[in-house]
Amino acid sequence: MSRRFSRTLALKRGLWLAAVSGLALAGAVAAQPAPPQAPPAPTAAPAPAPAAEEAPPVNVATPQPVVVPSITDKDVAPAPPEHAETAQTKAPDVPQRRPRYDIAVIQALDKVTAETLRFEAAVGRPVRYKTLIFTVRACEHSAPDEPTEDAAAYVEVLSQPRAEPGRPVLPPKQAFKGWMYASSPSLNPLEHPVYDAWLITCRASAPLPGAAPAH
């Protein structure tokens, strides 16, 4: 039995030596320096590009001078003046004056008795109707260029009872002062508790047919 053991031990020792020898051989091979590599071959320099050829000059023809005819005064239009008015500009129309007359035709009304009376009153001359005294200061018609035909009179109206014997004369009181319009009696009416009056028309000095004298 000791012999078998000795043989086994010798076998193991031989395998160990073989392994150690293999490792030593491999380390020797690895320890050898690598052979030097050859340097890379130098690359050839690129060939220079051929120089571009210059284009030949182009011969351009020189234009001939153009002869311009002389300009006369007939060929040039005169410049218009800066603030010149054209011949078609129409002058502004001047409003026409209203024609004036010296007689005003007035119609009066007694609100108590419903009595009416149409009378004439000359400009600047007082005319009495019962307790009212009318004085016309102006009477005129609308001008022909006005759109509406009308008559207007500037009238002053005083209120004063008639003088009676044995009684003192009372001072007059102003009842109306302003313009009366024939087409619009209510525009500027006479404000009186008993009487009313409005303008009918304006006319020249001549008797009005059907007009009664004031009293």
Coordinates of C-alpha atoms in Angstrom, one line a residue:
M1 CA 0.0 0.0 0.0
S2 CA 2.8 2.4 0.6
R3 CA 4.1 1.6 -2.8
R4 CA 0.8 2.7 -4.4
F5 CA 0.9 5.9 -2.3
S6 CA 4.4 6.6 -3.4
R7 CA 3.5 6.1 -7.0
T8 CA 0.5 8.4 -6.8
L9 CA 2.6 11.0 -5.1
A10 CA 5.2 10.8 -7.8
L11 CA 2.5 11.2 -10.5
K12 CA 1.1 14.3 -8.8
R13 CA 4.6 15.8 -8.6
G14 CA 5.2 15.2 -12.2
L15 CA 1.9 16.9 -13.2
W16 CA 2.8 19.9 -11.0
L17 CA 6.2 20.3 -12.5
A18 CA 4.7 20.1 -16.0
A19 CA 2.2 22.8 -15.1
V20 CA 4.9 25.1 -13.6
S21 CA 7.1 24.6 -16.7
G22 CA 4.2 25.5 -19.0
L23 CA 3.5 28.7 -17.0
A24 CA 7.2 29.7 -17.0
L25 CA 7.3 29.2 -20.8
A26 CA 4.2 31.3 -21.3
G27 CA 5.6 34.1 -19.2
A28 CA 8.8 34.2 -21.1
V29 CA 7.0 34.4 -24.3
A30 CA 4.8 37.3 -23.0
A31 CA 7.8 39.1 -21.6
Q32 CA 9.5 39.4 -25.0
P33 CA 9.1 42.9 -26.6
A34 CA 6.9 43.2 -29.6
P35 CA 8.7 43.8 -32.8
P36 CA 8.7 47.5 -33.9
Q37 CA 6.1 48.4 -36.5
A38 CA 7.2 50.0 -39.7
P39 CA 6.2 53.7 -40.0
P40 CA 3.3 54.4 -42.3
A41 CA 4.2 55.4 -45.9
P42 CA 4.0 59.1 -46.5
T43 CA 0.9 60.1 -48.5
A44 CA 1.4 61.9 -51.7
A45 CA 0.5 65.7 -51.6
P46 CA -2.5 66.6 -53.7
A47 CA -1.7 68.0 -57.0
P48 CA -2.5 71.8 -57.2
A49 CA -5.6 72.7 -59.1
P50 CA -5.2 74.2 -62.4
A51 CA -5.6 78.0 -62.4
A52 CA -8.9 79.3 -63.8
E53 CA -8.5 80.8 -67.2
E54 CA -9.5 84.5 -67.4
A55 CA -12.4 85.3 -69.7
P56 CA -11.4 87.4 -72.7
P57 CA -12.6 91.1 -72.4
V58 CA -16.0 91.8 -74.1
N59 CA -16.0 94.6 -76.6
V60 CA -19.0 96.9 -75.8
A61 CA -20.0 99.4 -78.5
T62 CA -20.0 103.0 -77.3
P63 CA -23.5 104.6 -77.9
Q64 CA -23.7 107.5 -80.2
P65 CA -24.9 110.8 -78.7
V66 CA -28.6 111.6 -79.5
V67 CA -29.3 115.1 -80.8
V68 CA -32.2 116.7 -78.8
P69 CA -34.1 119.4 -80.7
S70 CA -34.2 122.7 -79.1
I71 CA -37.4 123.5 -77.0
T72 CA -39.2 126.8 -77.8
D73 CA -41.7 128.7 -75.7
K74 CA -44.5 127.2 -77.8
D75 CA -43.7 123.7 -76.5
V76 CA -43.8 124.7 -72.8
A77 CA -47.2 125.3 -71.2
P78 CA -47.3 128.3 -68.8
A79 CA -47.5 127.3 -65.2
P80 CA -50.8 128.3 -63.5
P81 CA -50.6 131.0 -60.8
E82 CA -50.8 129.8 -57.3
H83 CA -53.9 131.6 -56.2
A84 CA -55.6 132.3 -59.5
E85 CA -59.4 131.9 -59.6
T86 CA -60.8 130.0 -62.6
A87 CA -63.3 131.7 -64.9
Q88 CA -66.0 129.3 -63.8
T89 CA -65.8 130.4 -60.2
K90 CA -69.2 131.9 -59.3
A91 CA -69.3 134.9 -57.1
P92 CA -71.4 134.4 -53.9
D93 CA -75.0 135.4 -54.2
V94 CA -75.8 138.5 -52.2
P95 CA -79.1 138.1 -50.4
Q96 CA -81.8 140.4 -51.7
R97 CA -83.3 143.0 -49.4
R98 CA -86.9 142.7 -48.2
P99 CA -89.2 145.2 -49.7
R100 CA -90.8 147.5 -47.2
Y101 CA -94.3 149.0 -47.2
D102 CA -95.9 151.9 -45.3
I103 CA -99.2 150.2 -44.5
A104 CA -99.9 147.2 -42.2
V105 CA -103.2 145.4 -42.4
I106 CA -104.2 144.1 -38.9
Q107 CA -107.1 142.1 -37.8
A108 CA -108.4 142.5 -34.2
L109 CA -110.7 140.3 -32.1
D110 CA -112.8 141.1 -29.1
K111 CA -112.8 137.8 -27.1
V112 CA -115.9 138.9 -25.1
T113 CA -118.2 139.9 -27.9
A114 CA -116.5 137.8 -30.7
E115 CA -116.4 141.0 -32.8
T116 CA -113.6 141.2 -35.4
L117 CA -112.3 144.2 -37.2
R118 CA -109.7 144.5 -40.0
F119 CA -108.1 147.9 -40.2
E120 CA -105.0 149.6 -41.7
A121 CA -102.3 151.2 -39.7
A122 CA -99.7 153.5 -41.4
V123 CA -96.1 153.1 -40.3
G124 CA -95.4 155.5 -37.5
R125 CA -99.0 156.6 -37.0
P126 CA -100.8 155.4 -33.8
V127 CA -104.2 153.7 -34.4
R128 CA -106.7 153.0 -31.6
Y129 CA -108.9 149.9 -31.4
K130 CA -111.1 150.2 -28.3
T131 CA -108.7 150.3 -25.4
L132 CA -105.6 149.3 -27.5
I133 CA -103.3 151.7 -29.4
F134 CA -101.3 150.1 -32.3
T135 CA -98.2 151.8 -33.6
V136 CA -96.5 150.0 -36.6
R137 CA -92.7 150.7 -36.8
A138 CA -92.0 148.6 -39.9
C139 CA -93.8 146.4 -42.3
E140 CA -92.1 144.2 -44.9
H141 CA -92.5 141.3 -47.3
S142 CA -90.2 138.3 -47.8
A143 CA -87.5 138.8 -50.5
P144 CA -88.0 137.0 -53.9
D145 CA -85.0 134.6 -53.1
E146 CA -86.5 133.4 -49.8
P147 CA -88.1 130.0 -49.9
T148 CA -91.3 131.0 -48.1
E149 CA -93.5 134.0 -48.9
D150 CA -94.5 135.9 -45.7
A151 CA -95.2 139.4 -44.3
A152 CA -93.8 140.7 -41.0
A153 CA -94.5 143.9 -39.1
Y154 CA -92.9 145.3 -36.0
V155 CA -95.7 146.6 -33.8
E156 CA -96.0 148.3 -30.4
V157 CA -99.3 147.9 -28.6
L158 CA -100.3 150.1 -25.6
S159 CA -103.4 149.5 -23.4
Q160 CA -105.1 152.7 -22.3
P161 CA -108.9 153.3 -21.7
R162 CA -110.5 156.2 -23.5
A163 CA -110.6 159.4 -21.6
E164 CA -114.0 160.1 -20.1
P165 CA -115.3 163.5 -18.8
G166 CA -114.7 163.9 -15.1
R167 CA -112.3 161.0 -14.8
P168 CA -108.5 161.2 -14.8
V169 CA -106.7 159.9 -17.8
L170 CA -104.9 156.6 -16.9
P171 CA -101.3 156.2 -18.1
P172 CA -100.8 153.7 -21.0
K173 CA -99.4 150.2 -20.3
Q174 CA -97.4 148.2 -22.8
A175 CA -99.3 145.2 -24.0
F176 CA -97.1 144.0 -26.8
K177 CA -93.8 144.9 -28.6
G178 CA -92.2 142.8 -31.3
W179 CA -92.6 141.2 -34.7
M180 CA -95.9 139.8 -35.9
Y181 CA -95.8 137.3 -38.8
A182 CA -98.7 136.8 -41.1
S183 CA -98.0 133.2 -41.8
S184 CA -97.5 132.3 -38.1
P185 CA -99.9 134.3 -35.9
S186 CA -99.1 132.1 -32.9
L187 CA -95.4 132.6 -33.1
N188 CA -95.4 135.9 -31.2
P189 CA -99.0 136.5 -30.2
L190 CA -100.6 139.5 -28.4
E191 CA -101.3 138.3 -24.8
H192 CA -104.3 140.2 -23.6
P193 CA -107.2 139.0 -21.5
V194 CA -109.9 140.7 -23.7
Y195 CA -108.4 141.4 -27.1
D196 CA -106.4 139.6 -29.7
A197 CA -104.7 140.9 -32.9
W198 CA -102.5 139.6 -35.7
L199 CA -101.0 140.8 -39.0
I200 CA -102.7 140.1 -42.3
T201 CA -100.3 141.6 -44.8
C202 CA -98.2 144.7 -45.7
R203 CA -99.1 147.0 -48.6
A204 CA -98.4 150.4 -50.2
S205 CA -100.4 153.5 -49.4
A206 CA -103.8 152.6 -50.9
P207 CA -107.2 151.9 -49.4
L208 CA -107.8 148.2 -48.8
P209 CA -111.2 147.0 -50.2
G210 CA -113.5 145.9 -47.4
A211 CA -111.3 147.4 -44.7
A212 CA -113.2 149.4 -42.1
P213 CA -111.6 152.5 -40.4
A214 CA -110.5 151.9 -36.8
H215 CA -112.5 153.5 -34.1

